[in-house]
Short mmCIF file of C-alpha atoms in Angstrom, two decimals:
data_model
loop_
_atom_site.label_atom_id
_atom_site.label_comp_id
_atom_site.label_asym_id
_atom_site.label_seq_id
_atom_site.Cartn_x
_atom_site.Cartn_y
_atom_site.Cartn_z
CA ARG A 28 -53.31 163.99 128.10
CA TRP A 29 -55.22 163.71 131.36
CA ILE A 30 -57.74 161.26 129.91
CA GLY A 31 -54.94 158.71 129.57
CA VAL A 32 -54.15 159.06 133.28
CA ALA A 33 -57.82 159.00 134.30
CA TYR A 34 -58.57 155.76 132.44
CA ILE A 35 -55.27 153.92 132.84
CA GLY A 36 -56.66 151.61 135.55
CA LEU A 37 -60.01 150.76 133.94
CA PRO A 38 -58.76 147.77 131.88
CA TYR A 39 -57.80 146.06 135.16
CA VAL A 40 -61.21 146.36 136.87
CA GLY A 41 -62.75 143.21 135.36
CA PRO A 42 -59.76 140.88 135.90
CA LEU A 43 -59.21 142.19 139.43
CA TRP A 44 -62.87 141.59 140.31
CA LEU A 45 -62.71 138.06 138.92
CA LEU A 46 -59.52 137.37 140.87
CA CYS A 47 -61.19 138.64 144.05
CA ALA A 48 -64.29 136.46 143.49
CA LEU A 49 -62.11 133.39 142.87
CA SER A 50 -60.17 134.07 146.06
CA VAL A 51 -63.32 134.48 148.17
CA SER A 52 -64.82 131.33 146.62
CA GLY A 53 -61.68 129.33 147.39
CA ILE A 54 -61.17 128.31 143.74
CA ARG A 55 -57.52 127.85 142.81
CA THR A 56 -56.20 125.78 139.90
CA ALA A 57 -53.13 125.96 137.70
CA ARG A 58 -55.22 126.58 134.58
CA LEU A 59 -57.09 129.43 136.23
CA THR A 60 -53.80 130.97 137.31
CA VAL A 61 -52.59 130.95 133.70
CA PHE A 62 -55.93 132.34 132.50
CA ILE A 63 -55.91 135.19 135.03
CA ALA A 64 -52.29 135.99 134.15
CA GLY A 65 -53.38 136.23 130.51
CA LEU A 66 -56.18 138.64 131.43
CA PHE A 67 -53.76 140.88 133.30
CA ALA A 68 -51.35 140.80 130.36
CA LEU A 69 -54.22 141.88 128.12
CA SER A 70 -55.05 144.65 130.60
CA PHE A 71 -51.45 145.87 130.54
CA VAL A 72 -51.52 145.97 126.73
CA SER A 73 -54.83 147.87 126.86
CA SER A 74 -53.43 150.48 129.24
CA ALA A 75 -50.37 150.91 127.04
CA MET A 76 -52.56 151.33 123.96
CA PHE A 77 -54.70 153.90 125.73
CA MET A 78 -51.65 155.94 126.75
CA SER A 79 -50.19 155.74 123.21
CA ASN A 80 -53.47 156.23 121.37
CA ASP A 81 -52.17 159.29 119.47
CA LEU A 82 -49.84 156.95 117.56
CA HIS A 83 -52.43 154.43 116.33
CA HIS A 84 -55.98 155.60 117.29
CA MET A 85 -57.03 152.02 118.03
CA TYR A 86 -58.59 152.85 121.38
CA TYR A 87 -60.44 156.02 120.36
CA ARG A 88 -60.34 157.64 116.96
CA SER A 89 -61.05 161.19 118.07
CA LEU A 90 -61.75 163.21 121.20
CA SER A 91 -63.54 166.53 121.34
CA LEU A 92 -65.32 168.75 123.84
CA VAL A 93 -68.89 169.89 123.24
CA ARG A 94 -71.14 172.09 125.31
CA ASN A 95 -74.18 170.21 126.60
CA GLY A 96 -76.30 172.33 128.92
CA PRO A 97 -74.17 173.51 131.86
CA PHE A 98 -71.41 170.97 131.17
CA SER A 99 -68.53 170.54 128.74
CA ILE A 100 -68.69 166.89 127.71
CA GLY A 101 -65.89 164.84 126.20
CA VAL A 102 -67.13 163.10 123.05
CA ILE A 103 -65.11 160.02 122.10
CA GLU A 104 -65.28 158.22 118.78
CA ARG A 105 -64.45 154.67 119.82
CA GLY A 106 -61.90 152.53 118.05
CA PRO A 107 -61.80 148.72 117.75
CA TRP A 108 -59.69 148.14 120.86
CA PHE A 109 -62.28 149.91 123.00
CA TRP A 110 -64.67 147.05 122.27
CA VAL A 111 -62.00 144.47 123.06
CA VAL A 112 -61.65 146.00 126.53
CA GLN A 113 -65.43 146.14 126.94
CA LEU A 114 -65.74 142.48 125.97
CA TYR A 115 -63.17 140.94 128.36
CA SER A 116 -63.94 143.39 131.20
CA ASN A 117 -67.68 142.70 131.17
CA ALA A 118 -67.16 138.96 130.67
CA SER A 119 -64.83 138.93 133.70
CA MET A 120 -67.31 140.84 135.85
CA ILE A 121 -70.23 138.60 134.80
CA ALA A 122 -68.18 135.48 135.62
CA ALA A 123 -67.18 136.99 138.99
CA ASP A 124 -70.76 137.87 139.92
CA ILE A 125 -71.97 134.38 138.96
CA LEU A 126 -69.30 132.91 141.26
CA LEU A 127 -70.43 135.20 144.08
CA LEU A 128 -74.08 134.23 143.64
CA LEU A 129 -73.15 130.54 143.61
CA ARG A 130 -71.03 131.12 146.71
CA ALA A 131 -74.05 132.62 148.49
CA ARG A 132 -76.09 129.45 147.93
CA GLY A 133 -75.79 126.89 150.70
CA ALA A 134 -72.94 128.72 152.45
CA PRO A 135 -72.78 129.72 156.13
CA ALA A 136 -74.34 133.08 156.97
CA ALA A 137 -70.98 134.88 157.17
CA PHE A 138 -70.00 133.79 153.64
CA LYS A 139 -73.45 134.65 152.30
CA ARG A 140 -73.08 138.18 153.60
CA GLN A 141 -69.62 138.44 152.02
CA ALA A 142 -70.90 137.35 148.62
CA ARG A 143 -73.96 139.61 148.74
CA VAL A 144 -71.98 142.71 149.67
CA MET A 145 -69.44 142.05 146.91
CA PHE A 146 -72.20 141.46 144.36
CA LEU A 147 -73.99 144.69 145.31
CA ALA A 148 -70.69 146.63 145.20
CA SER A 149 -70.11 145.48 141.62
CA LEU A 150 -73.48 146.82 140.48
CA PHE A 151 -72.58 150.50 141.03
CA PRO A 152 -69.80 150.87 138.42
CA TRP A 153 -71.52 148.38 136.12
CA ALA A 154 -74.78 150.33 136.19
CA GLY A 155 -72.91 153.59 135.54
CA MET A 156 -71.11 152.09 132.55
CA ILE A 157 -74.29 150.57 131.06
CA VAL A 158 -76.44 153.70 131.27
CA PHE A 159 -73.59 155.80 129.83
CA ASN A 160 -72.97 153.47 126.88
CA LEU A 161 -76.71 153.33 126.16
CA GLY A 162 -76.90 157.14 126.21
CA TRP A 163 -79.35 157.28 129.10
CA THR A 164 -77.42 159.75 131.30
CA PRO A 165 -78.46 163.42 131.45
CA TYR A 166 -76.21 165.73 129.41
CA GLY A 167 -74.15 162.69 128.33
CA LEU A 168 -72.33 162.50 131.67
CA ASP A 169 -70.25 159.38 132.38
CA TYR A 170 -71.47 157.92 135.69
CA MET A 171 -68.89 155.13 135.94
CA PRO A 172 -66.34 157.37 137.78
CA VAL A 173 -69.13 157.98 140.32
CA GLY A 174 -70.11 154.30 140.53
CA LEU A 175 -66.55 153.09 141.18
CA PRO A 176 -66.03 155.00 144.46
CA LEU A 177 -69.58 154.17 145.62
CA GLY A 178 -68.94 150.49 145.01
CA GLY A 179 -65.54 150.86 146.65
CA LEU A 180 -67.10 152.38 149.77
CA LEU A 181 -69.57 149.49 150.04
CA LEU A 182 -66.75 146.99 149.55
CA ALA A 183 -64.60 148.74 152.17
CA TRP A 184 -67.51 148.59 154.62
CA GLY A 185 -67.87 144.88 153.87
CA MET A 186 -64.17 144.29 154.53
CA PHE A 187 -64.47 145.70 158.04
CA ARG A 188 -68.00 144.56 158.86
CA HIS A 189 -68.12 141.13 157.20
CA ARG A 190 -64.37 140.42 156.90
CA ILE A 191 -64.41 140.01 153.15
CA ILE A 192 -61.20 138.38 151.87
CA ASP A 193 -59.65 138.32 155.37
CA LEU A 194 -62.05 135.58 156.49
CA GLY A 195 -60.76 133.11 153.95
CA VAL A 196 -62.25 129.84 152.78
CA ILE A 197 -60.48 126.88 154.37
CA ALA A 198 -63.21 124.30 154.87
CA TYR A 199 -65.85 122.85 152.58
CA GLU A 200 -69.25 122.64 154.24
CA ARG A 201 -70.57 119.60 152.44
CA VAL A 202 -67.58 117.49 153.42
CA PHE A 203 -67.92 118.50 157.07
CA GLU A 204 -71.61 117.70 157.29
CA GLY A 205 -70.98 114.03 156.61
CA MET A 206 -68.07 113.58 159.04
CA SER A 207 -68.62 111.68 162.26
CA GLU A 208 -65.54 113.29 163.83
CA GLY A 209 -65.98 116.76 165.26
CA VAL A 210 -64.05 119.46 163.39
CA LEU A 211 -63.62 123.15 164.10
CA VAL A 212 -61.75 125.26 161.51
CA LEU A 213 -60.11 128.54 162.54
CA ASP A 214 -58.31 131.22 160.59
CA ARG A 215 -54.95 132.61 161.67
CA LYS A 216 -56.65 135.14 163.97
CA LEU A 217 -58.56 132.37 165.77
CA ARG A 218 -61.87 133.25 164.19
CA ILE A 219 -64.26 130.47 163.28
CA VAL A 220 -64.31 129.57 159.59
CA ASP A 221 -66.48 126.47 159.90
CA VAL A 222 -67.90 124.02 162.43
CA ASN A 223 -69.27 120.64 161.44
CA PRO A 224 -72.43 119.22 163.08
CA ALA A 225 -70.48 116.62 165.07
CA MET A 226 -68.39 119.32 166.77
CA ALA A 227 -71.47 121.49 167.37
CA ARG A 228 -73.23 118.58 169.08
CA ALA A 229 -70.19 117.79 171.23
CA LEU A 230 -70.01 121.41 172.39
CA GLY A 231 -73.77 121.84 172.68
CA ALA A 232 -73.81 124.87 170.37
CA SER A 233 -75.31 125.94 167.04
CA GLY A 234 -72.00 126.07 165.19
CA ARG A 235 -72.99 127.77 161.91
CA ASP A 236 -74.30 130.83 163.78
CA TRP A 237 -70.77 131.38 165.09
CA VAL A 238 -68.97 131.48 161.73
CA GLY A 239 -66.86 134.65 161.62
CA GLU A 240 -66.80 135.09 165.41
CA ASP A 241 -63.87 134.68 167.79
CA ALA A 242 -63.19 131.15 168.99
CA ALA A 243 -62.69 132.48 172.52
CA ALA A 244 -66.35 133.54 172.66
CA PHE A 245 -67.56 130.28 171.15
CA LEU A 246 -65.55 128.24 173.66
CA ALA A 247 -66.23 130.53 176.63
CA SER A 248 -67.98 127.74 178.56
CA ARG A 249 -65.16 125.28 177.77
CA ALA A 250 -62.18 126.84 179.53
CA GLU A 251 -59.90 123.82 179.11
CA LEU A 252 -60.61 123.59 175.38
CA ALA A 253 -60.29 127.37 174.90
CA GLU A 254 -56.88 127.31 176.59
CA PHE A 255 -55.80 124.43 174.36
CA VAL A 256 -56.83 126.28 171.18
CA ALA A 257 -55.12 129.48 172.32
CA LYS A 258 -51.75 127.68 172.42
CA GLY A 259 -51.79 127.40 168.65
CA PRO A 260 -50.87 124.50 166.36
CA PRO A 261 -49.46 121.94 166.32
CA ALA A 262 -50.79 120.56 169.60
CA SER A 263 -52.49 117.49 171.04
CA ALA A 264 -53.97 116.70 174.43
CA GLU A 265 -56.47 114.56 176.34
CA LEU A 266 -59.38 116.80 177.34
CA ARG A 267 -62.21 116.21 179.80
CA LEU A 268 -65.44 117.96 178.72
CA GLU A 269 -68.86 118.07 180.29
CA THR A 270 -71.64 117.34 177.77
CA GLU A 271 -75.38 116.73 177.96
CA GLY A 272 -74.64 113.02 178.24
CA GLY A 273 -72.20 113.52 181.12
CA ILE A 274 -68.44 113.80 181.41
CA ARG A 275 -66.57 112.66 178.30
CA HIS A 276 -62.89 112.37 177.46
CA TYR A 277 -61.60 113.46 174.07
CA ALA A 278 -58.28 113.11 172.27
CA ALA A 279 -57.96 116.64 170.87
CA ARG A 280 -55.59 117.58 168.06
CA LEU A 281 -54.87 121.05 166.70
CA ALA A 282 -53.24 120.90 163.25
CA PRO A 283 -51.95 123.85 161.18
CA VAL A 284 -53.33 124.75 157.74
CA SER A 285 -50.55 126.16 155.56
CA GLY A 286 -50.65 127.97 152.24
CA SER A 287 -47.99 128.68 149.67
CA GLY A 288 -44.55 129.26 151.15
CA GLU A 289 -45.69 127.46 154.33
CA ALA A 290 -47.54 130.59 155.46
CA LEU A 291 -50.00 129.79 158.25
CA LEU A 292 -53.60 130.22 157.07
CA GLY A 293 -55.32 128.80 160.12
CA SER A 294 -55.80 125.62 162.08
CA ILE A 295 -58.10 122.62 162.40
CA LEU A 296 -59.31 121.32 165.76
CA SER A 297 -60.46 117.71 165.74
#
């Protein structure tokens, strides 16, 4: 009976990882939403079939304990639905890791670190599952239950250290690079999500190095601008800033960025 409880969450691992990678990559479409919903429906069915396996034996045909060295090992004769779960779970994780690797290419340093940490975290449970299914583990031990918490610890560290998920994707770097107007994108906690070259030049700073840092620190030498940003959106003002070319006057505008349900995601300074 306990094996049903122990494995009830495993069918959700792949779809959840794919959903997380899509969120971090800023990819959201109606078709993907329907597709992800279908994966979770399939995961729910898989969990239900695992819990009710004694009625149909589609998930595993038999379960027995054998003595292997110092351990008692559960030997499972796999049924057809086991391979269905393996197929969509591994396909979901492969797709998620490809998204993370693509995200790491050409992204600001903060987003590269996010993607790399998430990719490395996924390797722990995946490696445990592969070596177990290939029969390469000593005494036939299943290493996936060990890999999951190890990957979870790395992911938890990344959430606090590199602000995975919390530091959301609002701006698209390639669009910003070609804009003549200076743009600074902030999340709802006034942390820098992106800075285009025009804004970096106006402020005399290397903007990309500041992605993920507090706007207050970035604007420390621009007290008037820092005070304006701290007021929050929506706001507009005429600002007088000292630049390398002398004193310049700017028409500054701070606009909100809203998500579903009008929830505030961040703001754009231009």
